Coordinates of C-alpha atoms (C1' of nucleotides) in Angstrom, one line a residue:
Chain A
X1 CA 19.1 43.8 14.2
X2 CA 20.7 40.8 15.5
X3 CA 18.7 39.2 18.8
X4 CA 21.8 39.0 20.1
X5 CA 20.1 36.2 22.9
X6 CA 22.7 34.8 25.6
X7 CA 25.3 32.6 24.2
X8 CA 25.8 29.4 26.1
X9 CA 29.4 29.4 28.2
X10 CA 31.2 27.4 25.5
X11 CA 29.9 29.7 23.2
X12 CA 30.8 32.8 25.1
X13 CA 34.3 31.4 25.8
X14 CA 35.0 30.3 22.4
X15 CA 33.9 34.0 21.5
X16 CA 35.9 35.3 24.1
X17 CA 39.1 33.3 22.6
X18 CA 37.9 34.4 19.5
X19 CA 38.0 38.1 19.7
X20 CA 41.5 38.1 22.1
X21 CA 43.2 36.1 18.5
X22 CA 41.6 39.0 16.6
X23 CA 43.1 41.2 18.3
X24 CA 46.1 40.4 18.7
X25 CA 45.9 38.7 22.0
X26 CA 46.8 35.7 21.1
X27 CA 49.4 36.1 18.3
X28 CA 49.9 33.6 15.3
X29 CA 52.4 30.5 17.0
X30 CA 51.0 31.6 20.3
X31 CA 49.6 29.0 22.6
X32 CA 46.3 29.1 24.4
X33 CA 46.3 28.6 28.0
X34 CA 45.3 24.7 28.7
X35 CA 41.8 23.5 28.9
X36 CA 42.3 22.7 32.9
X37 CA 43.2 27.3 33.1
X38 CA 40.5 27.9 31.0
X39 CA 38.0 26.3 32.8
X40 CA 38.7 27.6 36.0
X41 CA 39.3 31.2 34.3
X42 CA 35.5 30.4 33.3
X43 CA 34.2 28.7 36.5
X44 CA 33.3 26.5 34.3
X45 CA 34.0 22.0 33.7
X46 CA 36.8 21.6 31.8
X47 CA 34.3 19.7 29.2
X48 CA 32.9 23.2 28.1
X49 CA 36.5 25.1 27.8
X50 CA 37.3 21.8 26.0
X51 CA 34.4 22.6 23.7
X52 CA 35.3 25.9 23.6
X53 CA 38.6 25.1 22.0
X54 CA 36.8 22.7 19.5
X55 CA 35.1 25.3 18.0
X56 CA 37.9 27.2 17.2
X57 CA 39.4 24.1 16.0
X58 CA 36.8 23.4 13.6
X59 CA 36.8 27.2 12.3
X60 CA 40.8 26.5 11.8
X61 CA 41.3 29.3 13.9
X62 CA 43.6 27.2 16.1
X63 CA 45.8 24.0 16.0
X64 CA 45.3 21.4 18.8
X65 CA 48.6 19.4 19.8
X66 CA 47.5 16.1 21.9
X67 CA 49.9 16.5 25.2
X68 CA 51.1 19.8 24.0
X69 CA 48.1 22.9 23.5
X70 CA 46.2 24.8 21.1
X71 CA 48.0 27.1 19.2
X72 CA 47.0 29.9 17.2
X73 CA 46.8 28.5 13.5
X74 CA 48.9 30.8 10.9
X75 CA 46.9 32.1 8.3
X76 CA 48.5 31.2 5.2
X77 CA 47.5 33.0 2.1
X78 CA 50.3 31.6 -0.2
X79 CA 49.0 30.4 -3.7
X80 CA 46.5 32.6 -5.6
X81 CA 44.7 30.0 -8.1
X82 CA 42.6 31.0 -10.9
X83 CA 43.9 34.4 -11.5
X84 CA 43.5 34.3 -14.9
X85 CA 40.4 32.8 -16.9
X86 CA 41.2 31.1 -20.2
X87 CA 43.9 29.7 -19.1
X88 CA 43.9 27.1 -21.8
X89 CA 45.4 30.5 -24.2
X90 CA 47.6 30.7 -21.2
X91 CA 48.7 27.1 -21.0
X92 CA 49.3 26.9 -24.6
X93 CA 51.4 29.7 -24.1
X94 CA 53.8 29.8 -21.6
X95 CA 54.0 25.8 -21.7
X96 CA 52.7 26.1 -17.6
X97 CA 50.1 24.5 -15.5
X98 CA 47.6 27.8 -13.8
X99 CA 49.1 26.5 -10.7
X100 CA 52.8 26.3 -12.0
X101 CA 52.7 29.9 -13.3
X102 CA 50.7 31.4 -10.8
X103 CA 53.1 29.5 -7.7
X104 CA 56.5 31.2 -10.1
X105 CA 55.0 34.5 -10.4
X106 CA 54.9 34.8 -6.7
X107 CA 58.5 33.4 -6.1
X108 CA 57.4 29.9 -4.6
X109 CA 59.4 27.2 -5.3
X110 CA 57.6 24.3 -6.8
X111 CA 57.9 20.5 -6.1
X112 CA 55.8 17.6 -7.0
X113 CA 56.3 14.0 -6.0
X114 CA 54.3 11.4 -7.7
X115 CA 54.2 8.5 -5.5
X116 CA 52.0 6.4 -7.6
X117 CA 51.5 5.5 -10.8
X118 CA 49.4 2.3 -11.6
X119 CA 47.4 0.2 -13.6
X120 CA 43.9 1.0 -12.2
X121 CA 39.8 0.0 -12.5
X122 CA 38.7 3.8 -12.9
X123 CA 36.3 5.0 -11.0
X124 CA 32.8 5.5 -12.5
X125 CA 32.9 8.6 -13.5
X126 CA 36.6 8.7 -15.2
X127 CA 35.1 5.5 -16.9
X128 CA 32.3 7.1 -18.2
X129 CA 34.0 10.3 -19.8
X130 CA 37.3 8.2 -21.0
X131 CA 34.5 5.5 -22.6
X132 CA 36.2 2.8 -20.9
X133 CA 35.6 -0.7 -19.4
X134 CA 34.3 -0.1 -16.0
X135 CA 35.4 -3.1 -14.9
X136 CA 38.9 -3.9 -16.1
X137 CA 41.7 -2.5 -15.4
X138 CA 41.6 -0.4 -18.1
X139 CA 43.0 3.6 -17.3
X140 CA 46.6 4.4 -15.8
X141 CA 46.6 6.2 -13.0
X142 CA 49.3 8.7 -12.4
X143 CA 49.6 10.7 -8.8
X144 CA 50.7 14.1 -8.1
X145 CA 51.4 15.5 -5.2
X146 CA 52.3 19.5 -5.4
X147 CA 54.6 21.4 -2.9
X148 CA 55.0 25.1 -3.3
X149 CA 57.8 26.0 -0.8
X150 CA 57.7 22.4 0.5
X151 CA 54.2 23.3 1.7
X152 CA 51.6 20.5 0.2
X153 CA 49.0 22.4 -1.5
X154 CA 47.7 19.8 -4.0
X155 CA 46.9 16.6 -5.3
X156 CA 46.7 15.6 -8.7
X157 CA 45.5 12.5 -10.0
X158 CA 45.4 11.9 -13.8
X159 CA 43.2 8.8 -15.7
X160 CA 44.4 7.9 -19.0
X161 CA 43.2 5.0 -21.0
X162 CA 45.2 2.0 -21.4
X163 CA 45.8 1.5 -24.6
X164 CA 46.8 5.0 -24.8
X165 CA 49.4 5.0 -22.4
X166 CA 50.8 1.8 -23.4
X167 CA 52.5 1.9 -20.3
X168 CA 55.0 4.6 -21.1
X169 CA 53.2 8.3 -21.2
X170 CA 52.6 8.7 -17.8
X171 CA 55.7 6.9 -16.7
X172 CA 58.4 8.6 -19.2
X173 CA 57.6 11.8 -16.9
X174 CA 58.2 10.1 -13.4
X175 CA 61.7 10.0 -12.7
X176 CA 61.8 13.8 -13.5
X177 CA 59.4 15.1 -11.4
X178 CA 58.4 18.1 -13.2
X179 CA 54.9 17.1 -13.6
X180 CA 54.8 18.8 -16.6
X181 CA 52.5 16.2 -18.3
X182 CA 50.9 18.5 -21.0
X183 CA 54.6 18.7 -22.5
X184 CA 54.8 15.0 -22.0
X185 CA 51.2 14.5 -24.2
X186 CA 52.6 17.8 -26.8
X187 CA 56.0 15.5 -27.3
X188 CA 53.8 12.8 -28.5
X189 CA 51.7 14.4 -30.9
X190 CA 48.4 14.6 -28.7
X191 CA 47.4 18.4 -28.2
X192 CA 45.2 18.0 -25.7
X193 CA 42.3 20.7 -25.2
X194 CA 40.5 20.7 -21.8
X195 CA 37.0 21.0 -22.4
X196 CA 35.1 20.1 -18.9
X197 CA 35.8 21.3 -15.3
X198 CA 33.5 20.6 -12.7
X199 CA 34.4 21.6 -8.7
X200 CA 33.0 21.0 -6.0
X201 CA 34.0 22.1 -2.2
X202 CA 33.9 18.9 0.5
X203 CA 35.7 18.1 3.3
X204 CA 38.8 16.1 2.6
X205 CA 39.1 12.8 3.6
X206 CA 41.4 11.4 6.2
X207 CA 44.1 10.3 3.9
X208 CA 43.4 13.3 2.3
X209 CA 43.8 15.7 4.9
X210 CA 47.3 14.2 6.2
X211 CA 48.9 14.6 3.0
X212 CA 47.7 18.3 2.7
X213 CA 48.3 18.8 6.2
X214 CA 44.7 20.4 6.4
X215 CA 43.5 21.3 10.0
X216 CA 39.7 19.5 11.2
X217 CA 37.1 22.1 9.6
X218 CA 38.9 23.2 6.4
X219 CA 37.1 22.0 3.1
X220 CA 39.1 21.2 -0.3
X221 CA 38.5 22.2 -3.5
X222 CA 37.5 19.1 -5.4
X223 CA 38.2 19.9 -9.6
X224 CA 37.6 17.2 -12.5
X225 CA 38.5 18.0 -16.0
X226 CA 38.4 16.2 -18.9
X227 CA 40.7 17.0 -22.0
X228 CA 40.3 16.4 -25.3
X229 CA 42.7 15.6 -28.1
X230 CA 42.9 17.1 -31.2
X231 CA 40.3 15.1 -32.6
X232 CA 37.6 15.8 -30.3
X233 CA 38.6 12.1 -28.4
X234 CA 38.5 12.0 -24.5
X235 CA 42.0 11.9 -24.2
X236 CA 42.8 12.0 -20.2
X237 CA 40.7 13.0 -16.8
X238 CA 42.7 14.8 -13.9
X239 CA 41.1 15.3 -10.8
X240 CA 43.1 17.8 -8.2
X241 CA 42.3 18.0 -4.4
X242 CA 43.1 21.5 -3.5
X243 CA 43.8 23.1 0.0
X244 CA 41.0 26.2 -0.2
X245 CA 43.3 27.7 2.6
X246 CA 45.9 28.4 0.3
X247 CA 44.2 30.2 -2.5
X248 CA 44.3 34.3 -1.7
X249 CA 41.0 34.7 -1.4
X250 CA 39.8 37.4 0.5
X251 CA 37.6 35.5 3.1
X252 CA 35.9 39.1 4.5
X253 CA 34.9 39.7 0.6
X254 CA 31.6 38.6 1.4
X255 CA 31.0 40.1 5.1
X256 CA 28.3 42.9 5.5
X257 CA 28.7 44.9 8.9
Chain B
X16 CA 47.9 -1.9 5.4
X17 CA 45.5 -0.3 7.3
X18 CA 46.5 -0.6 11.0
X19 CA 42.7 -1.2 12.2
X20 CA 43.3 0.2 15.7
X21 CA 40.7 -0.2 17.9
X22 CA 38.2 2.6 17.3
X23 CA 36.8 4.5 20.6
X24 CA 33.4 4.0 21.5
X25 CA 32.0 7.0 20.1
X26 CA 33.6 6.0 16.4
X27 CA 32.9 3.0 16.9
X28 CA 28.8 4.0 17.0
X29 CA 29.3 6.4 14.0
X30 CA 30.8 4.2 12.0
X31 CA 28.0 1.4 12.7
X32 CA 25.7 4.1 12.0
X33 CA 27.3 5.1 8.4
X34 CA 27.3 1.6 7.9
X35 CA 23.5 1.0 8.1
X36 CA 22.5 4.0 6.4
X37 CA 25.2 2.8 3.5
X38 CA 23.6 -0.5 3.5
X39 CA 20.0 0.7 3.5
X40 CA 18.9 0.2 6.8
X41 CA 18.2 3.3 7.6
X42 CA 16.7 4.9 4.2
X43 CA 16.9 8.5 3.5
X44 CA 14.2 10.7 5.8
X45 CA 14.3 7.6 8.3
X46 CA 14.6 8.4 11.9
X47 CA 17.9 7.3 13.9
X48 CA 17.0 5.7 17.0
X49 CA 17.3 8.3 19.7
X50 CA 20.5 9.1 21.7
X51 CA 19.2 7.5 24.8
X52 CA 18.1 4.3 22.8
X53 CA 21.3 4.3 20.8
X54 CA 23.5 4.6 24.7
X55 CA 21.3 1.9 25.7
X56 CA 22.3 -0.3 22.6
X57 CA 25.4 0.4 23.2
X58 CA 26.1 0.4 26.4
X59 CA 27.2 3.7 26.7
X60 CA 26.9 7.2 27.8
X61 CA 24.3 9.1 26.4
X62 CA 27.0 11.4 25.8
X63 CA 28.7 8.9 23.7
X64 CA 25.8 8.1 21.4
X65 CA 25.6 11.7 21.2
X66 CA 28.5 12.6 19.9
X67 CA 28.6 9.7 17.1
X68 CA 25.1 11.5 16.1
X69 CA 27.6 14.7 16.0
X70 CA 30.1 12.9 14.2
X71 CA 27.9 12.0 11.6
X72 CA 25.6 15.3 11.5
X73 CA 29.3 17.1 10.6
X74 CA 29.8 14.8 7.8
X75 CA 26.2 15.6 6.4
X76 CA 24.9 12.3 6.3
X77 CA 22.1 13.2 8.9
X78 CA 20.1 16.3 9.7
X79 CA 19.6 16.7 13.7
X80 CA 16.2 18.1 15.0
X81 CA 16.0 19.8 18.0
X82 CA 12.9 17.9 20.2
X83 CA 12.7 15.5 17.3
X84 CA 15.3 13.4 16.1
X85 CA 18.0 12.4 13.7
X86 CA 16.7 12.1 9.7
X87 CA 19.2 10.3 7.2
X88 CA 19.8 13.3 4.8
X89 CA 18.4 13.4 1.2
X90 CA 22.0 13.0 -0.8
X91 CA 20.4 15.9 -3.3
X92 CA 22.7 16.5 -6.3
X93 CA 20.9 18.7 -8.3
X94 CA 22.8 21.2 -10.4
X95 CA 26.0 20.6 -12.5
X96 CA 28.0 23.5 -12.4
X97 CA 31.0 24.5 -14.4
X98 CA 30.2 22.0 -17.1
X99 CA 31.4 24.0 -20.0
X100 CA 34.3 25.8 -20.2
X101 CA 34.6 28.7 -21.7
X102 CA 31.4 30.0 -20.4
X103 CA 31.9 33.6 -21.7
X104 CA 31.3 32.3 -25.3
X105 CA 28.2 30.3 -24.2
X106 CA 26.9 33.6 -22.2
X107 CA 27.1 35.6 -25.1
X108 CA 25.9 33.3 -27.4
X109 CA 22.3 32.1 -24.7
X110 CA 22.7 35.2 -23.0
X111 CA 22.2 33.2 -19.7
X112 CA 24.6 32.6 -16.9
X113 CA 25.7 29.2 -16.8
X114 CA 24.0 28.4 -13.2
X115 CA 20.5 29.1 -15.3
X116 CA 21.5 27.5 -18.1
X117 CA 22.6 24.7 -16.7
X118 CA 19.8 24.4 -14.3
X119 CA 17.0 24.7 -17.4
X120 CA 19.3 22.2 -19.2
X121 CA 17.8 20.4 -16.4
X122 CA 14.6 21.0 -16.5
X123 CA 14.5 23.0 -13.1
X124 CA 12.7 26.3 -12.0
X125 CA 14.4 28.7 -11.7
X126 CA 13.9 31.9 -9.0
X127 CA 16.1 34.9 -8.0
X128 CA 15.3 37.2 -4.8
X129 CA 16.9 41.1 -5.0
X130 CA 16.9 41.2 -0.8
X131 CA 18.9 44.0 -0.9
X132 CA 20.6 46.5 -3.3
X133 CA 22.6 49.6 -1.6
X134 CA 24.7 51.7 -1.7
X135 CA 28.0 50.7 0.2
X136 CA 31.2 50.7 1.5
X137 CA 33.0 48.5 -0.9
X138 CA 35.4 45.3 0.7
X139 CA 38.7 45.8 0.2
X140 CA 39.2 43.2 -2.5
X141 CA 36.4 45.5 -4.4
X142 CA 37.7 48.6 -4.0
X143 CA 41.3 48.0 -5.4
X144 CA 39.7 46.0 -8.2
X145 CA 37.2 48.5 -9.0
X146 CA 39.7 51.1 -8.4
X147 CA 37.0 53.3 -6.3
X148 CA 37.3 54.6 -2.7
X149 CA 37.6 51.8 0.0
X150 CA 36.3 54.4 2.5
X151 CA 33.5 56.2 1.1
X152 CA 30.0 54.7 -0.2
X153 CA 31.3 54.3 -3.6
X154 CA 29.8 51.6 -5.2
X155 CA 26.0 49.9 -5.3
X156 CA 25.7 46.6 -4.0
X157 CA 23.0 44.2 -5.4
X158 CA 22.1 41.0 -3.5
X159 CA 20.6 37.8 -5.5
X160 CA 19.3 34.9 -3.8
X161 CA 18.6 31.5 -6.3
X162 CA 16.6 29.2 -5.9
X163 CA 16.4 25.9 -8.5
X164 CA 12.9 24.0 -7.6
X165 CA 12.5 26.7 -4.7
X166 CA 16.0 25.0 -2.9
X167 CA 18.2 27.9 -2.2
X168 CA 21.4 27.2 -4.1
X169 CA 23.7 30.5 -4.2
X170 CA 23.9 33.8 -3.5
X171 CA 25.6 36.4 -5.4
X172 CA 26.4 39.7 -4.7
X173 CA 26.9 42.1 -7.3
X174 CA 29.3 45.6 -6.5
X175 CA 29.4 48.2 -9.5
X176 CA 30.5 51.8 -8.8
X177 CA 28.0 54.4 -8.3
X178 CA 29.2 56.7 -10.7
X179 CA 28.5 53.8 -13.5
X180 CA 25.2 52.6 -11.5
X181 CA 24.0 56.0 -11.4
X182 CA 21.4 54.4 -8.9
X183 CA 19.6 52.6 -11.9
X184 CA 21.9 50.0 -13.6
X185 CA 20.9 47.5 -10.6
X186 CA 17.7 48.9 -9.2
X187 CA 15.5 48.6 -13.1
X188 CA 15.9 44.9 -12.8
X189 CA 15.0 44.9 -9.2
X190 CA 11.9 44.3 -9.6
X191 CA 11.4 41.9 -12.1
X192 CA 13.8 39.3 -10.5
X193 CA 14.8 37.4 -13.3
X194 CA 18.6 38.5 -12.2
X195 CA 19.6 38.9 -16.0
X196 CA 21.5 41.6 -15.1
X197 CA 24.2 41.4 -17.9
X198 CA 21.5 41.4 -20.5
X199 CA 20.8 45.0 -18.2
X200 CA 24.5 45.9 -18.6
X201 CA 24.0 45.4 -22.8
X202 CA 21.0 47.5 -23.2
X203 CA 22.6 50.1 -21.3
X204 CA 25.7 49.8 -23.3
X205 CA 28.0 48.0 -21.5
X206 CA 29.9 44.9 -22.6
X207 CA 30.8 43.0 -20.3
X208 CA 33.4 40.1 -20.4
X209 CA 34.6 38.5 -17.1
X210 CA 38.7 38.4 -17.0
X211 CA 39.4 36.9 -13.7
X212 CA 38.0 34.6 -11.3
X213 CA 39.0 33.0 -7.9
X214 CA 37.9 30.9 -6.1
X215 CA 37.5 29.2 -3.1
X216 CA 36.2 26.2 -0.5
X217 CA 35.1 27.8 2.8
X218 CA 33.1 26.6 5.9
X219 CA 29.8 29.2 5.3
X220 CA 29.2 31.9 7.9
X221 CA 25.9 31.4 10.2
X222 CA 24.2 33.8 8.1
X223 CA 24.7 32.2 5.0
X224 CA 24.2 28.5 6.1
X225 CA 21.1 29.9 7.3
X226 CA 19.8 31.2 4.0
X227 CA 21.4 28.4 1.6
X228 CA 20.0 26.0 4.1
X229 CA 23.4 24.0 4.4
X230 CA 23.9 21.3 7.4
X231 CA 26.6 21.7 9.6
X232 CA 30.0 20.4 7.9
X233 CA 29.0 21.2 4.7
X234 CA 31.5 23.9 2.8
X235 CA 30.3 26.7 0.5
X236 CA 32.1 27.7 -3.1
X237 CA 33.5 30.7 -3.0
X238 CA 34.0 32.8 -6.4
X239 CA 35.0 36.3 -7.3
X240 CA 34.1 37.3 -10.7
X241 CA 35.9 40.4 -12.4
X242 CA 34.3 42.1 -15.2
X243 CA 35.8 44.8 -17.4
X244 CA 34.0 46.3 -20.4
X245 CA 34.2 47.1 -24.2
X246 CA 37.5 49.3 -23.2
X247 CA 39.1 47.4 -20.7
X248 CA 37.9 49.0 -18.0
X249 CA 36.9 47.2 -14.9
X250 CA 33.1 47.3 -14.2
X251 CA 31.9 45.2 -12.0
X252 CA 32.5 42.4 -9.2
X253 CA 30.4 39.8 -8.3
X254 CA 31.2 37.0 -5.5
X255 CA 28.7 34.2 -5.6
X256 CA 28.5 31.7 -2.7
X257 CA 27.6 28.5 -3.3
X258 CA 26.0 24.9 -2.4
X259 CA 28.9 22.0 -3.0
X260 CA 26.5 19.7 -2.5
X261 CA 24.4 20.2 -5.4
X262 CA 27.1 20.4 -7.9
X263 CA 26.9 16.7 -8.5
X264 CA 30.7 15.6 -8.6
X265 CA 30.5 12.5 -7.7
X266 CA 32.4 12.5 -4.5
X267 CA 33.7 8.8 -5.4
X268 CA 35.8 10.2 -8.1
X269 CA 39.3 10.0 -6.0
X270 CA 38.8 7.4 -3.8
X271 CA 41.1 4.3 -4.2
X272 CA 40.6 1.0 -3.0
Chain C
dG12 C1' 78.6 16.3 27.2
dC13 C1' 75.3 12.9 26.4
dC14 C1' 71.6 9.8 27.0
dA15 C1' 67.9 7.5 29.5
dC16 C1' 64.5 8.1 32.7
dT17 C1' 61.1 10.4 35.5
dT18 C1' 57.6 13.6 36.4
dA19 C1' 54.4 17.0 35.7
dC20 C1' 52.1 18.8 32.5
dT21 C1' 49.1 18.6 28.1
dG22 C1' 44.8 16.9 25.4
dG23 C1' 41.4 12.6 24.3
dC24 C1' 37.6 10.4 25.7
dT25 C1' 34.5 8.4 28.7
dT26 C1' 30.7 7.8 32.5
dA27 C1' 26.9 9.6 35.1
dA28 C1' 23.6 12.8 36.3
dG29 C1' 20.8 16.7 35.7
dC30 C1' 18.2 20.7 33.9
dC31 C1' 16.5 23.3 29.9
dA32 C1' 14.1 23.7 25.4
dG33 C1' 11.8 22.3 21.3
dT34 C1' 8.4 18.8 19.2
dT35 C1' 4.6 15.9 18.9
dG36 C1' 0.4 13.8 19.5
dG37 C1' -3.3 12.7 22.5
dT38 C1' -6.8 14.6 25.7
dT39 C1' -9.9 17.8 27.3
dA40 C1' -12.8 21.7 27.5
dA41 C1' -15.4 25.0 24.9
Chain D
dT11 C1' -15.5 20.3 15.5
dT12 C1' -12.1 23.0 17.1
dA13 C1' -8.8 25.0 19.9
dA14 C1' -6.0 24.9 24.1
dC15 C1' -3.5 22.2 26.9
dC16 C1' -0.4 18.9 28.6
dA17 C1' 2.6 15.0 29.1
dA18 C1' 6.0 12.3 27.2
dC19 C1' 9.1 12.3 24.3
dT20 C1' 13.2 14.5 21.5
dG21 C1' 17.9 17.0 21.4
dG22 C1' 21.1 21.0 23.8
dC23 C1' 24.3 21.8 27.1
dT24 C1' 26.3 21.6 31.4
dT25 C1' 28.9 19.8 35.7
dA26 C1' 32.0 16.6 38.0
dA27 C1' 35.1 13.0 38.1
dG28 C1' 38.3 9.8 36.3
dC29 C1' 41.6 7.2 33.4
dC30 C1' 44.5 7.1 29.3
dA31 C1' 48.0 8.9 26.1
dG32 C1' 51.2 12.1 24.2
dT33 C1' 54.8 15.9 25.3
dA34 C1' 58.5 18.2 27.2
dA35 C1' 61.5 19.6 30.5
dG36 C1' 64.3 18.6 34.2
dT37 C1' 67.3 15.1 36.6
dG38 C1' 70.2 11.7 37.2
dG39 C1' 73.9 8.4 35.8
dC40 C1' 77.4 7.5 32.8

DNA sequence: GCCACTTACTGGCTTAAGCCAGTTGGTTAA
DNA sequence: TTAACCAACTGGCTTAAGCCAGTAAGTGGC
C-alpha cells in the first residue's frame, strides 16, 4: 500500500527515536542522548540529529531544554472538555462553568487568576456582536487564566460593554477569584443565555504559549461565544484559549492500520 | 515592555518577510524572491534565508513549491462553523448537518465522497462507547470526504455496529453521496440525537493533511460525536476532522495591543 | 556546611559548499 | 504544429566546522 520510498537520515533517525519512545525505550522524563551522540550513533552531522530532534519537538513528542537535552514530553490527558452537550441546561443547573464541573468531577483542583481587567477598544469582532463603538474605549475587558492542579489549561477573556459594567460587574468578582462570572451576572438580574460559539484550532501565539506552557507544535483551541440576556440583548463575548493537549481525546480515534 | 532583543538573522528575515506580505508587498499568489536571492539580500547563508522561508511556511502564511518557489497563501475563510448552538434542534428541524447548512447559508457547493465503508475493528474510544467488541470486526465504518466549492474541508468517519448496520444502513446511501445519512437513520427508524461531543486541536497526520490539503503548521479540529436513539441506546459515533482555517474566527479576536 | 567559581557538557544558530530532485520555459527535431 | 528534449532555474537535504549561550556538577575557599 504505502511506497514506503527511503526516508532521508533525519527522517529515519527521527523515526528511529520515534519508535524507541513508543516503546518504551525512552520512558516519559527520560532524556535523549545529546545531539553531538546522536550524530555520531548516525554517522551522520550533528545538523541532521539536530533536525531529527526538531521533528519530534514539533510533534510534542519531546521537550528541548537549551544547555540541558531533549526529554521525553509527558503525555498529559488531564481535563476532558465538552463531555456533555447542552451544557447551557447544565450550567443553569449545577451553577458551573463545563470546565468547572468537568475539572471537579475528575478531582482536579481548580484555580483561576485574573491578572487583568481593563477598560479596553474591543476588537472588531467583539465590537460587532456587543454593537459597540469600534473605536472607543467602549467594552471591559476581564482576564482569566485557569489552573486545574496548578497546571494552566486555559485563558479566558470576557468583553462586556461599558455602560453595562459601569465599572463594577466584572471587578466585584476579582478579588475572589472564583471566576464564577455567570453567578456574578445571575446576582444582578441578567440571565444570560449563550447563543453563539464558534472554534477554531491555531497555533498559539508566543505570549500565548508561555502562559499555557504549550510545547513548539501543539495548536489551541480558540472558542468565541456570545451570550445573550434575557431580552435577546448581546450581553457579554468570552473568548477562551484552550490547551488541545489537555482535553482526553483519544488521538488514535481516527488511525486506520 | 517588550524587551526588543536583538532578533537572529534568520528571524530577523522572517519577520521582514511577514512584514511585506502584511503591508501588501508581496500580494497573495506572489512569488517570494528565491532563497538564494533572499541570502544574497541579506547577506547570509542560503541556509538562513531558508529557514526564515521555513519559519514562515510553518505559520501558513506561504505555500513552498518544490522546483518552484515560495507563493503568499490565499488567507481562505470560507465556512463558519458552530454558529448556532443548539444544532440538534436546527438538524431536526432542516434536516441538514450544520457544516451543509452553514455552507448553503453561504451560497457554496457542496460535495461528499464515500471512499471507504467497511467493516472494522472498532478504536478503542468506539468500542466502549458503542459497547461492542474492541477485538472483533464489530462495527461498519463509513468514510465521508466534503468538499464546499470542490476545497476539501473535513472528513468524517462514521462507526455503527454491524448488528444495527446489518451491512445496509451505511452502504444504501453510498452511492448517492449526498452524506445525509441521519435522514437514512429516520427512514429506517432510528432517532437519532447526539448526547456527547469532544473535541479537540491537533497537528493532522500526513494522510490527512494530504487529503484536506492543509499547509504545514496548520492544526485540524478534532470532534467525537456520540449518538444514542429513541431508547437511549448508543448508536452511533462519528469523529469528523477538520480545516481551522476555514472556520472564519477571526484570529484577531484575542490579540491585545 | 556553605557559597562562589570553574569547567565540561548541553542546545542555538550560523556559514559555506555541494549534490539531488522537481519545475518551467525555450529550443529543436519530427 | 506538435512533441521531445534540455538547460537553467527552483527547493530539499546533507556535511563540516565554528562560535555563542545556557546548565549542572564538581571544586575550591571560606
Amino acid at each position: 500500500m504505502s511506497t514506503q520510498r527511503e526516508l532521508p537520515p533525519s527522517r529515519r533517525i527521527a523515526e528511529t527515536l520515534r519508535r524507541a519512545i513508543a516503546d518504551g525505550t525512552y520512558q516519559e522524563g527520560d532524556k535523549l542522548p545529546s545531539e553531538r551522540v546522536l550524530a555520531a550513533t548516525y554517522n551522520s552531522a550533528r545538523n541532521t540529529a539536530r533536525e531529527a530532534i526538531n521533528i519530534l519537538a514539533t510533534e510534542g513528542l519531546v521537550d528541548v531544554r537549551h544547555g540541558s537535552g531533549a526529554y521525553v514530553r509527558r503525555q498529559v490527558r488531564m481535563i476532558r472538555l465538552g463531555a456533555e452537550r447542552y451544557s447551557e441546561r447544565t450550567r443553569r443547573e449545577t451553577g458551573l462553568s463545563p470546565f468547572r464541573a468537568e475539572a471537579l468531577k475528575q478531582g482536579k483542583t481548580v484555580r483561576v487568576d485574573v491578572p487583568d481587567i481593563s477598560r479596553v477598544i474591543p476588537p472588531a469582532i467583539v465590537a460587532e456582536r456587543l454593537a459597540v463603538d469600534p473605536e472607543s474605549k467602549s467594552v471591559v475587558q476581564r482576564v482569566n487564566h485557569y489552573y486545574a492542579d496548578d497546571v494552566p489549561v486555559q485563558i479566558g477573556i470576557t468583553y462586556i460593554p461599558w455602560e453595562i459594567a459601569e465599572g463594577s460587574v466584572l471587578a466585584s468578582e476579582a478579588k475572589t477569584g472564583t471566576g464564577s462570572i455567570y453567578a456574578r451576572f445571575a446576582e444582578l438580574g441578567h440571565q444570560i443565555t449563550r447563543v453563539r460559539e464558534e472554534i477554531a484550532a491555531r497555533m498559539p501565539r508566543p505570549e500565548e504559549a508561555q502562559i499555557l506552557r504549550t510545547p513548539p507544535g501543539v495548536p489551541v483551541l480558540d472558542v468565541v461565544h456570545t451570550g445573550i440576556d434575557q431580552h435577546g440583548k448581546p450581553f457579554e463575548v468570552t473568548n477562551f484559549i484552550m490547551r488541545s493537549d489537555l482535553t482526553g481525546l483519544d488521538y488514535s480515534m481516527a488511525v486506520e492500520d
